[in-house]
mmCIF file of C-alpha atoms in Angstrom:
data_model
loop_
_atom_site.group_PDB
_atom_site.id
_atom_site.type_symbol
_atom_site.label_atom_id
_atom_site.label_comp_id
_atom_site.label_asym_id
_atom_site.label_seq_id
_atom_site.Cartn_x
_atom_site.Cartn_y
_atom_site.Cartn_z
ATOM 1 C CA MET A 1 26.256 76.816 0.945
ATOM 2 C CA LEU A 2 24.852 78.806 -1.970
ATOM 3 C CA LYS A 3 25.986 77.277 -5.245
ATOM 4 C CA ARG A 4 26.346 80.444 -7.136
ATOM 5 C CA ASP A 5 25.541 78.719 -10.517
ATOM 6 C CA GLU A 6 25.958 81.888 -12.524
ATOM 7 C CA TYR A 7 29.709 81.817 -11.743
ATOM 8 C CA ILE A 8 30.174 78.113 -12.217
ATOM 9 C CA LYS A 9 28.471 78.286 -15.706
ATOM 10 C CA LYS A 10 30.982 80.905 -16.765
ATOM 11 C CA ILE A 11 34.002 78.849 -15.592
ATOM 12 C CA VAL A 12 33.094 75.317 -16.552
ATOM 13 C CA PRO A 13 33.817 75.903 -20.174
ATOM 14 C CA PHE A 14 37.446 76.461 -19.262
ATOM 15 C CA ILE A 15 37.939 73.336 -17.118
ATOM 16 C CA ASP A 16 40.874 71.341 -18.507
ATOM 17 C CA LYS A 17 41.666 74.075 -21.020
ATOM 18 C CA ASP A 18 45.183 75.534 -21.225
ATOM 19 C CA VAL A 19 44.265 78.775 -19.530
ATOM 20 C CA ILE A 20 44.863 79.841 -15.988
ATOM 21 C CA LYS A 21 41.574 80.575 -14.256
ATOM 22 C CA VAL A 22 41.940 83.635 -12.201
ATOM 23 C CA LEU A 23 39.164 84.628 -9.703
ATOM 24 C CA THR A 24 39.478 88.186 -8.302
ATOM 25 C CA GLY A 25 37.321 90.522 -6.221
ATOM 26 C CA ILE A 26 37.025 92.301 -2.896
ATOM 27 C CA ARG A 27 38.313 90.403 0.166
ATOM 28 C CA ARG A 28 35.663 87.949 1.519
ATOM 29 C CA SER A 29 33.413 88.054 -1.544
ATOM 30 C CA GLY A 30 33.341 84.246 -1.834
ATOM 31 C CA LYS A 31 36.456 83.439 -3.964
ATOM 32 C CA SER A 32 37.501 80.662 -1.620
ATOM 33 C CA VAL A 33 34.020 79.107 -1.724
ATOM 34 C CA MET A 34 34.015 79.212 -5.365
ATOM 35 C CA LEU A 35 37.179 77.127 -5.524
ATOM 36 C CA LYS A 36 35.369 74.565 -3.193
ATOM 37 C CA LEU A 37 32.404 74.592 -5.572
ATOM 38 C CA LEU A 38 34.695 74.037 -8.507
ATOM 39 C CA MET A 39 36.205 70.977 -6.792
ATOM 40 C CA GLU A 40 32.678 69.735 -6.109
ATOM 41 C CA GLU A 41 31.892 70.227 -9.830
ATOM 42 C CA LEU A 42 35.135 68.268 -10.690
ATOM 43 C CA LYS A 43 34.117 65.452 -8.372
ATOM 44 C CA ASN A 44 30.792 65.208 -9.956
ATOM 45 C CA ARG A 45 32.643 64.580 -13.242
ATOM 46 C CA GLY A 46 34.439 61.615 -11.651
ATOM 47 C CA ILE A 47 37.787 63.280 -10.795
ATOM 48 C CA ASN A 48 39.297 61.788 -7.636
ATOM 49 C CA GLU A 49 40.145 64.088 -4.699
ATOM 50 C CA ASN A 50 43.788 63.004 -4.770
ATOM 51 C CA GLN A 51 44.179 64.901 -7.876
ATOM 52 C CA PHE A 52 43.477 68.091 -6.121
ATOM 53 C CA ILE A 53 46.159 70.409 -4.598
ATOM 54 C CA TYR A 54 44.532 73.185 -2.646
ATOM 55 C CA ILE A 55 46.717 75.839 -0.758
ATOM 56 C CA ASN A 56 45.209 78.713 1.132
ATOM 57 C CA PHE A 57 48.165 81.139 1.633
ATOM 58 C CA GLU A 58 46.384 82.944 4.527
ATOM 59 C CA ASN A 59 46.719 79.613 6.532
ATOM 60 C CA LEU A 60 49.919 79.632 8.622
ATOM 61 C CA LYS A 61 50.376 76.052 7.755
ATOM 62 C CA TYR A 62 51.642 77.231 4.353
ATOM 63 C CA ARG A 63 53.760 80.119 5.706
ATOM 64 C CA ASN A 64 56.951 78.622 4.278
ATOM 65 C CA LEU A 65 55.626 78.500 0.731
ATOM 66 C CA LYS A 66 55.490 82.243 0.215
ATOM 67 C CA ASN A 67 58.506 81.962 -2.141
ATOM 68 C CA TYR A 68 57.770 80.828 -5.811
ATOM 69 C CA GLU A 69 60.562 78.166 -5.823
ATOM 70 C CA ARG A 70 59.390 76.583 -2.678
ATOM 71 C CA LEU A 71 55.871 76.609 -3.760
ATOM 72 C CA TYR A 72 56.827 74.939 -7.085
ATOM 73 C CA ASP A 73 59.008 72.212 -5.295
ATOM 74 C CA PHE A 74 55.985 71.562 -2.878
ATOM 75 C CA ILE A 75 53.511 71.171 -5.717
ATOM 76 C CA LEU A 76 55.807 68.848 -7.744
ATOM 77 C CA ASN A 77 56.335 66.712 -4.666
ATOM 78 C CA LYS A 78 52.648 66.247 -4.407
ATOM 79 C CA VAL A 79 52.218 64.439 -7.750
ATOM 80 C CA ASP A 80 53.252 61.052 -8.727
ATOM 81 C CA ASP A 81 51.557 59.962 -11.809
ATOM 82 C CA LYS A 82 52.239 61.893 -15.037
ATOM 83 C CA TYR A 83 49.293 60.011 -16.825
ATOM 84 C CA LYS A 84 46.780 61.859 -14.467
ATOM 85 C CA SER A 85 45.568 65.406 -14.567
ATOM 86 C CA TYR A 86 46.108 67.407 -11.417
ATOM 87 C CA TYR A 87 43.920 70.364 -10.411
ATOM 88 C CA ILE A 88 45.778 73.104 -8.514
ATOM 89 C CA PHE A 89 43.937 75.761 -6.425
ATOM 90 C CA LEU A 90 45.988 78.518 -5.153
ATOM 91 C CA ASP A 91 44.049 80.801 -2.739
ATOM 92 C CA GLU A 92 45.102 84.451 -2.196
ATOM 93 C CA ILE A 93 48.107 83.835 -4.385
ATOM 94 C CA GLN A 94 49.361 87.476 -3.964
ATOM 95 C CA GLU A 95 50.860 86.448 -0.619
ATOM 96 C CA VAL A 96 53.603 84.591 -2.534
ATOM 97 C CA GLU A 97 56.636 86.580 -3.947
ATOM 98 C CA GLU A 98 56.954 86.288 -7.736
ATOM 99 C CA TRP A 99 54.219 83.690 -7.677
ATOM 100 C CA GLU A 100 53.801 84.171 -11.463
ATOM 101 C CA ARG A 101 57.184 82.404 -12.034
ATOM 102 C CA CYS A 102 55.775 79.330 -10.188
ATOM 103 C CA VAL A 103 52.435 79.347 -12.019
ATOM 104 C CA ASN A 104 54.131 79.751 -15.451
ATOM 105 C CA SER A 105 56.444 76.827 -14.854
ATOM 106 C CA LEU A 106 53.621 74.559 -13.851
ATOM 107 C CA ARG A 107 51.663 75.701 -17.001
ATOM 108 C CA VAL A 108 54.495 74.869 -19.311
ATOM 109 C CA ASP A 109 55.570 71.665 -17.516
ATOM 110 C CA GLU A 110 55.831 68.836 -20.037
ATOM 111 C CA ASP A 111 56.089 65.946 -17.537
ATOM 112 C CA PHE A 112 52.611 66.670 -15.813
ATOM 113 C CA ASN A 113 49.145 67.984 -16.911
ATOM 114 C CA PHE A 114 48.102 70.783 -14.512
ATOM 115 C CA ASP A 115 44.779 72.670 -14.569
ATOM 116 C CA ILE A 116 45.375 75.855 -12.547
ATOM 117 C CA TYR A 117 42.852 78.099 -10.582
ATOM 118 C CA ILE A 118 44.093 80.988 -8.501
ATOM 119 C CA THR A 119 42.437 83.694 -6.376
ATOM 120 C CA GLY A 120 43.588 87.241 -5.392
ATOM 121 C CA SER A 121 42.245 90.298 -3.769
ATOM 122 C CA ASN A 122 44.194 92.847 -5.525
ATOM 123 C CA ALA A 123 43.924 94.067 -9.239
ATOM 124 C CA LYS A 124 47.831 94.247 -9.391
ATOM 125 C CA LEU A 125 47.516 90.501 -9.769
ATOM 126 C CA LEU A 126 46.793 91.058 -13.296
ATOM 127 C CA SER A 127 49.447 93.657 -14.080
ATOM 128 C CA GLY A 128 53.163 93.863 -14.401
ATOM 129 C CA GLU A 129 54.984 90.628 -14.172
ATOM 130 C CA LEU A 130 51.846 88.571 -14.840
ATOM 131 C CA SER A 131 51.197 90.070 -18.209
ATOM 132 C CA THR A 132 54.931 89.286 -19.169
ATOM 133 C CA TYR A 133 54.722 85.575 -18.073
ATOM 134 C CA LEU A 134 51.150 84.708 -18.727
ATOM 135 C CA ALA A 135 50.018 87.007 -21.618
ATOM 136 C CA GLY A 136 46.986 85.366 -23.456
ATOM 137 C CA ARG A 137 47.217 82.391 -20.935
ATOM 138 C CA TYR A 138 44.658 83.481 -18.294
ATOM 139 C CA ILE A 139 41.046 84.437 -17.976
ATOM 140 C CA GLU A 140 39.579 86.499 -15.180
ATOM 141 C CA PHE A 141 36.299 86.057 -13.399
ATOM 142 C CA VAL A 142 35.367 88.774 -10.956
ATOM 143 C CA VAL A 143 33.532 87.362 -7.892
ATOM 144 C CA TYR A 144 31.222 89.930 -6.383
ATOM 145 C CA PRO A 145 29.346 89.894 -3.120
ATOM 146 C CA PHE A 146 25.697 88.337 -3.308
ATOM 147 C CA SER A 147 23.361 89.934 -5.807
ATOM 148 C CA PHE A 148 19.869 90.465 -4.511
ATOM 149 C CA LYS A 149 18.625 87.414 -6.277
ATOM 150 C CA GLU A 150 21.296 85.180 -4.423
ATOM 151 C CA PHE A 151 20.499 87.047 -1.156
ATOM 152 C CA PHE A 152 16.749 86.195 -1.564
ATOM 153 C CA GLU A 153 17.642 82.597 -2.171
ATOM 154 C CA ILE A 154 19.701 82.243 0.801
ATOM 155 C CA MET A 155 17.156 84.248 3.071
ATOM 156 C CA LYS A 156 14.496 81.753 1.831
ATOM 157 C CA GLU A 157 16.470 78.970 3.252
ATOM 158 C CA LYS A 158 16.102 80.468 6.791
ATOM 159 C CA ASN A 159 12.715 81.859 6.319
ATOM 160 C CA LYS A 160 10.447 80.415 3.575
ATOM 161 C CA GLU A 161 7.739 82.952 4.332
ATOM 162 C CA ILE A 162 9.839 85.970 3.733
ATOM 163 C CA ASP A 163 8.642 88.260 0.889
ATOM 164 C CA LEU A 164 10.549 90.105 -1.778
ATOM 165 C CA LYS A 165 9.943 93.581 -0.231
ATOM 166 C CA GLU A 166 11.056 92.524 3.246
ATOM 167 C CA ALA A 167 14.182 90.750 1.764
ATOM 168 C CA PHE A 168 15.052 93.737 -0.222
ATOM 169 C CA GLN A 169 14.839 96.121 2.788
ATOM 170 C CA ASP A 170 17.381 93.675 4.571
ATOM 171 C CA TYR A 171 19.527 93.744 1.461
ATOM 172 C CA VAL A 172 19.680 97.553 1.441
ATOM 173 C CA LYS A 173 20.862 97.375 4.962
ATOM 174 C CA PHE A 174 23.092 94.343 5.040
ATOM 175 C CA GLY A 175 24.505 94.266 1.471
ATOM 176 C CA GLY A 176 25.764 91.021 -0.045
ATOM 177 C CA MET A 177 28.876 89.818 1.904
ATOM 178 C CA PRO A 178 28.297 86.008 2.210
ATOM 179 C CA PHE A 179 29.593 85.534 5.625
ATOM 180 C CA LEU A 180 26.692 87.469 7.094
ATOM 181 C CA HIS A 181 24.451 84.459 6.444
ATOM 182 C CA ASN A 182 26.425 82.669 9.074
ATOM 183 C CA LEU A 183 25.570 85.340 11.440
ATOM 184 C CA ASP A 184 21.913 84.878 10.748
ATOM 185 C CA TYR A 185 21.894 88.539 9.671
ATOM 186 C CA ASN A 186 22.073 89.703 13.213
ATOM 187 C CA PHE A 187 22.397 93.502 12.900
ATOM 188 C CA GLU A 188 25.000 94.166 15.645
ATOM 189 C CA ALA A 189 27.123 91.205 14.719
ATOM 190 C CA SER A 190 26.900 91.853 10.918
ATOM 191 C CA MET A 191 27.954 95.471 11.277
ATOM 192 C CA GLN A 192 30.832 94.549 13.523
ATOM 193 C CA TYR A 193 31.999 91.968 10.974
ATOM 194 C CA LEU A 194 31.663 94.568 8.075
ATOM 195 C CA GLN A 195 33.592 97.125 10.105
ATOM 196 C CA ASP A 196 36.395 94.545 10.833
ATOM 197 C CA LEU A 197 36.427 93.486 7.127
ATOM 198 C CA TYR A 198 36.689 97.216 6.058
ATOM 199 C CA ALA A 199 39.567 97.644 8.495
ATOM 200 C CA SER A 200 41.303 94.468 7.113
ATOM 201 C CA ILE A 201 40.943 95.778 3.493
ATOM 202 C CA ILE A 202 42.430 99.095 4.436
ATOM 203 C CA LEU A 203 45.351 97.502 6.254
ATOM 204 C CA LYS A 204 46.125 94.421 4.219
ATOM 205 C CA ASP A 205 44.955 95.298 0.680
ATOM 206 C CA ILE A 206 45.639 99.078 0.538
ATOM 207 C CA THR A 207 48.113 100.458 3.012
ATOM 208 C CA LYS A 208 50.430 97.405 3.243
ATOM 209 C CA ARG A 209 50.395 96.825 -0.437
ATOM 210 C CA ASN A 210 51.125 100.455 -1.441
ATOM 211 C CA ASN A 211 53.299 101.629 1.500
ATOM 212 C CA ILE A 212 50.670 104.213 2.557
ATOM 213 C CA ARG A 213 51.549 105.688 5.851
ATOM 214 C CA ASP A 214 49.003 108.378 6.357
ATOM 215 C CA THR A 215 45.990 105.986 6.996
ATOM 216 C CA ASP A 216 43.936 108.944 8.353
ATOM 217 C CA LEU A 217 43.996 110.709 5.105
ATOM 218 C CA LEU A 218 43.455 107.436 3.238
ATOM 219 C CA GLU A 219 40.260 106.822 5.274
ATOM 220 C CA ARG A 220 39.079 110.485 4.944
ATOM 221 C CA ILE A 221 39.331 110.158 1.099
ATOM 222 C CA ILE A 222 37.557 106.797 1.198
ATOM 223 C CA ASN A 223 34.871 108.433 3.361
ATOM 224 C CA TYR A 224 34.382 111.280 0.790
ATOM 225 C CA VAL A 225 34.097 108.784 -2.053
ATOM 226 C CA ILE A 226 31.661 106.613 -0.271
ATOM 227 C CA MET A 227 29.449 109.640 0.790
ATOM 228 C CA ASN A 228 29.444 110.766 -2.753
ATOM 229 C CA ILE A 229 28.514 107.341 -4.406
ATOM 230 C CA GLY A 230 26.781 108.178 -7.752
ATOM 231 C CA ASN A 231 27.681 111.804 -7.611
ATOM 232 C CA ILE A 232 30.009 113.345 -10.121
ATOM 233 C CA PHE A 233 33.301 114.637 -8.743
ATOM 234 C CA SER A 234 37.018 114.749 -9.214
ATOM 235 C CA ALA A 235 40.256 114.654 -7.343
ATOM 236 C CA THR A 236 40.243 118.483 -7.531
ATOM 237 C CA SER A 237 36.834 118.406 -5.835
ATOM 238 C CA ILE A 238 38.301 116.395 -2.986
ATOM 239 C CA SER A 239 41.354 118.644 -2.785
ATOM 240 C CA LYS A 240 39.014 121.624 -2.485
ATOM 241 C CA PHE A 241 37.092 120.010 0.311
ATOM 242 C CA PHE A 242 40.382 119.391 2.283
ATOM 243 C CA LYS A 243 41.230 122.947 1.653
ATOM 244 C CA SER A 244 38.168 124.190 3.160
ATOM 245 C CA GLU A 245 39.193 122.351 6.255
ATOM 246 C CA ASN A 246 42.560 123.940 6.123
ATOM 247 C CA ARG A 247 44.326 120.803 5.011
ATOM 248 C CA LYS A 248 46.461 120.808 1.864
ATOM 249 C CA VAL A 249 46.271 117.607 -0.139
ATOM 250 C CA ALA A 250 47.882 117.255 -3.737
ATOM 251 C CA THR A 251 45.415 115.959 -6.336
ATOM 252 C CA GLU A 252 48.160 113.525 -7.323
ATOM 253 C CA THR A 253 48.038 111.901 -3.845
ATOM 254 C CA ILE A 254 44.285 111.814 -3.873
ATOM 255 C CA LEU A 255 44.368 110.144 -7.255
ATOM 256 C CA ASN A 256 47.053 107.617 -6.030
ATOM 257 C CA TYR A 257 45.010 106.803 -2.917
ATOM 258 C CA ILE A 258 41.803 106.272 -4.801
ATOM 259 C CA LYS A 259 43.590 104.023 -7.368
ATOM 260 C CA ALA A 260 44.891 101.801 -4.530
ATOM 261 C CA CYS A 261 41.299 101.495 -3.336
ATOM 262 C CA GLU A 262 40.270 100.428 -6.916
ATOM 263 C CA GLU A 263 43.064 97.886 -6.859
ATOM 264 C CA ALA A 264 41.687 96.326 -3.648
ATOM 265 C CA PHE A 265 38.302 96.153 -5.396
ATOM 266 C CA LEU A 266 36.773 98.377 -2.732
ATOM 267 C CA VAL A 267 35.507 101.057 -5.052
ATOM 268 C CA TYR A 268 34.833 101.043 -8.759
ATOM 269 C CA ARG A 269 35.335 104.054 -11.044
ATOM 270 C CA VAL A 270 32.894 104.871 -13.819
ATOM 271 C CA ALA A 271 33.749 107.188 -16.707
ATOM 272 C CA ARG A 272 31.306 109.542 -18.421
ATOM 273 C CA ASN A 273 30.574 109.016 -22.131
ATOM 274 C CA ASP A 274 29.376 111.952 -24.259
ATOM 275 C CA LEU A 275 26.546 110.308 -26.153
ATOM 276 C CA LEU A 276 26.390 112.992 -28.955
ATOM 277 C CA GLY A 277 30.110 113.421 -29.430
ATOM 278 C CA LYS A 278 30.787 109.707 -28.970
ATOM 279 C CA LYS A 279 33.768 110.253 -26.679
ATOM 280 C CA ILE A 280 34.952 109.435 -23.160
ATOM 281 C CA LEU A 281 35.145 112.409 -20.990
ATOM 282 C CA ASN A 282 38.260 112.507 -18.813
ATOM 283 C CA VAL A 283 37.107 114.543 -15.950
ATOM 284 C CA ASN A 284 34.325 114.237 -13.170
ATOM 285 C CA GLU A 285 33.610 110.612 -12.873
ATOM 286 C CA LYS A 286 31.533 108.548 -10.599
ATOM 287 C CA TYR A 287 32.469 105.988 -7.975
ATOM 288 C CA TYR A 288 30.609 102.990 -6.433
ATOM 289 C CA ILE A 289 31.409 100.736 -3.524
ATOM 290 C CA ALA A 290 31.793 97.005 -3.909
ATOM 291 C CA ASP A 291 29.393 96.330 -1.101
ATOM 292 C CA HIS A 292 26.857 98.664 0.121
ATOM 293 C CA GLY A 293 26.732 96.894 3.558
ATOM 294 C CA ILE A 294 30.123 98.184 4.177
ATOM 295 C CA ARG A 295 28.697 101.672 3.582
ATOM 296 C CA GLU A 296 26.061 100.964 6.114
ATOM 297 C CA ALA A 297 28.624 99.757 8.584
ATOM 298 C CA ILE A 298 30.840 102.817 8.362
ATOM 299 C CA MET A 299 28.224 105.587 7.486
ATOM 300 C CA GLU A 300 25.144 104.306 9.215
ATOM 301 C CA ASN A 301 22.690 105.911 6.595
ATOM 302 C CA ASN A 302 21.979 103.609 3.700
ATOM 303 C CA GLN A 303 18.152 104.304 4.096
ATOM 304 C CA LYS A 304 18.790 108.107 4.344
ATOM 305 C CA ASN A 305 20.651 107.912 1.189
ATOM 306 C CA ILE A 306 18.440 105.454 -0.593
ATOM 307 C CA ASN A 307 18.790 106.831 -4.157
ATOM 308 C CA GLN A 308 22.543 106.532 -3.904
ATOM 309 C CA VAL A 309 22.374 102.927 -2.630
ATOM 310 C CA LEU A 310 19.881 101.894 -5.261
ATOM 311 C CA GLU A 311 22.015 103.260 -7.975
ATOM 312 C CA ASN A 312 25.064 101.380 -6.439
ATOM 313 C CA ILE A 313 22.952 98.151 -6.350
ATOM 314 C CA VAL A 314 21.955 98.447 -9.965
ATOM 315 C CA TYR A 315 25.384 99.244 -11.188
ATOM 316 C CA PHE A 316 26.886 96.103 -9.700
ATOM 317 C CA GLU A 317 23.874 93.985 -10.903
ATOM 318 C CA MET A 318 24.871 95.025 -14.457
ATOM 319 C CA LEU A 319 28.473 94.272 -13.919
ATOM 320 C CA ARG A 320 27.350 90.798 -12.749
ATOM 321 C CA ARG A 321 25.387 90.380 -15.904
ATOM 322 C CA GLY A 322 28.606 91.079 -17.969
ATOM 323 C CA TYR A 323 27.936 94.623 -19.200
ATOM 324 C CA ASN A 324 30.620 97.342 -19.627
ATOM 325 C CA ILE A 325 29.234 100.385 -18.052
ATOM 326 C CA LYS A 326 29.482 104.168 -18.517
ATOM 327 C CA ILE A 327 27.663 107.259 -17.459
ATOM 328 C CA GLY A 328 25.907 108.945 -20.300
ATOM 329 C CA LYS A 329 26.027 112.721 -21.081
ATOM 330 C CA ILE A 330 23.678 114.519 -23.440
ATOM 331 C CA ASP A 331 24.313 118.202 -23.272
ATOM 332 C CA ASN A 332 23.423 118.997 -19.633
ATOM 333 C CA LEU A 333 21.519 115.905 -19.070
ATOM 334 C CA GLU A 334 22.820 112.715 -17.456
ATOM 335 C CA VAL A 335 22.047 108.991 -18.111
ATOM 336 C CA ASP A 336 22.813 107.038 -14.926
ATOM 337 C CA PHE A 337 24.077 103.904 -16.961
ATOM 338 C CA VAL A 338 24.830 103.147 -20.434
ATOM 339 C CA CYS A 339 25.425 99.435 -20.524
ATOM 340 C CA LYS A 340 27.101 97.647 -23.355
ATOM 341 C CA LYS A 341 27.670 93.942 -24.086
ATOM 342 C CA ASN A 342 28.754 92.804 -27.507
ATOM 343 C CA ASP A 343 26.366 94.578 -29.871
ATOM 344 C CA GLU A 344 23.774 95.229 -27.189
ATOM 345 C CA THR A 345 23.246 98.449 -25.537
ATOM 346 C CA ILE A 346 20.727 99.313 -22.636
ATOM 347 C CA TYR A 347 20.147 102.730 -21.041
ATOM 348 C CA ILE A 348 18.976 102.735 -17.417
ATOM 349 C CA GLN A 349 17.804 105.575 -15.120
ATOM 350 C CA VAL A 350 17.409 104.737 -11.238
ATOM 351 C CA SER A 351 15.231 106.541 -8.933
ATOM 352 C CA TYR A 352 13.811 105.608 -5.604
ATOM 353 C CA LEU A 353 10.168 106.740 -6.201
ATOM 354 C CA LEU A 354 8.664 108.741 -9.125
ATOM 355 C CA ALA A 355 6.699 110.588 -6.507
ATOM 356 C CA SER A 356 6.314 113.932 -8.389
ATOM 357 C CA GLU A 357 5.821 115.107 -11.888
ATOM 358 C CA ASP A 358 9.141 116.809 -11.742
ATOM 359 C CA THR A 359 10.922 113.459 -10.781
ATOM 360 C CA LYS A 360 9.085 111.625 -13.520
ATOM 361 C CA GLU A 361 9.955 114.155 -16.082
ATOM 362 C CA ARG A 362 13.614 114.238 -15.088
ATOM 363 C CA GLU A 363 13.984 110.529 -15.320
ATOM 364 C CA PHE A 364 12.131 109.908 -18.552
ATOM 365 C CA SER A 365 12.913 113.086 -20.519
ATOM 366 C CA VAL A 366 16.756 112.304 -20.654
ATOM 367 C CA LEU A 367 16.070 108.926 -22.286
ATOM 368 C CA GLU A 368 13.681 110.451 -24.694
ATOM 369 C CA ASN A 369 16.441 112.643 -25.903
ATOM 370 C CA ILE A 370 18.424 109.584 -27.048
ATOM 371 C CA LYS A 371 17.384 108.968 -30.602
ATOM 372 C CA ASP A 372 18.069 105.236 -31.156
ATOM 373 C CA ASN A 373 16.261 101.923 -30.818
ATOM 374 C CA HIS A 374 18.136 100.491 -27.879
ATOM 375 C CA PRO A 375 16.086 99.434 -24.773
ATOM 376 C CA LYS A 376 15.653 102.235 -22.233
ATOM 377 C CA TYR A 377 14.681 101.570 -18.700
ATOM 378 C CA VAL A 378 13.470 103.720 -15.643
ATOM 379 C CA LEU A 379 13.866 101.616 -12.582
ATOM 380 C CA SER A 380 12.123 102.644 -9.306
ATOM 381 C CA MET A 381 10.462 101.103 -6.221
ATOM 382 C CA ASP A 382 6.967 102.092 -7.625
ATOM 383 C CA GLU A 383 4.660 99.228 -8.085
ATOM 384 C CA PHE A 384 2.480 100.627 -10.976
ATOM 385 C CA ASP A 385 3.628 100.901 -14.415
ATOM 386 C CA MET A 386 4.461 104.505 -15.805
ATOM 387 C CA SER A 387 6.122 103.442 -19.064
ATOM 388 C CA ARG A 388 5.766 105.992 -21.822
ATOM 389 C CA ASN A 389 7.104 106.710 -25.246
ATOM 390 C CA GLY A 390 8.735 103.181 -25.682
ATOM 391 C CA ILE A 391 10.683 103.655 -22.330
ATOM 392 C CA LYS A 392 9.962 100.829 -20.019
ATOM 393 C CA HIS A 393 9.213 101.606 -16.328
ATOM 394 C CA VAL A 394 10.004 98.496 -14.284
ATOM 395 C CA ASN A 395 9.890 97.824 -10.593
ATOM 396 C CA LEU A 396 13.477 97.790 -9.335
ATOM 397 C CA ILE A 397 13.117 94.676 -7.232
ATOM 398 C CA GLU A 398 11.486 92.753 -10.160
ATOM 399 C CA PHE A 399 14.413 93.853 -12.386
ATOM 400 C CA LEU A 400 17.015 92.412 -9.896
ATOM 401 C CA ILE A 401 15.226 89.150 -9.394
ATOM 402 C CA LYS A 402 14.690 88.192 -12.969
#
């Protein structure tokens, strides 16, 4: 089991603090494993296992606890010493009706000391009622599928001789869903797992939660989004696409369906930022898929669309590193990623290969038009350095592994 230290380091400062730790992210990204890793961390600190209360609401054993009052009573019946701290781990909490009432009651309970950790696979977890009950009392950690660095570490456990290039080719194909490690990255078995996972996300996290009846339309919209990863488009673009196929679909419906996919952490929307006018543009955004392995499983062409996939990989790498990301626009030119964290800004261009002078000029010239001193990178699979005019050219694999 990979320890995923980067996540543990972020969560550890909040152990025994009066905030609810909320782990979110796409289904099967490793949230349950993170709870187990946190339990190991607590045991290493001398906490006894009898102070842990762990409930996975996808387990039928707990099917009668999907009401907030029953859950509250169940947890209180598990504790017997008000001088001890108890650590509560509630996995896939969104399965419980009005769960926030239970969690808030536990948080304010004056008889017992509870440290609460919850996971959920839907962004609605942190909206609506939760904001009312727990405003300012929770902190969110998004758990993503494996980064390439994590993927390489786990591949080395199976094959110590594997090199970076070989591992990266596998990563482009398989993506970062943790369970594939248990399948030894067998291609057929892995693709079947990812197809089933995709179907489960569609059913449980999107259609069921949003009362969507037209699943065929939903899947066609998702397919359009996934096929256009890294391309600028709008709901109107999709509406026109359907119109060309003699099907009328309202832009509002398209927007609602895409929003439901965002809430399930399946796709991520990235707004454009006018770097000269210093304003967010409200039309024509970009989307990326949470795991490019799912794209391979349903589209079968990651290598064919390698530029899109590499851009997708870099986008999520920068999210993992804690950056807020926008697409940059300068006149008619576009910067792939404008990444900001606190006072730090990084500009990034992503390309498969700088194989021609035209490609090289396109990737470098847009960054040369930005008149500030923030770091600027061109990432590609090329192995020799083509840095120029203060713009760093870095091998994409080396960038991901550092």
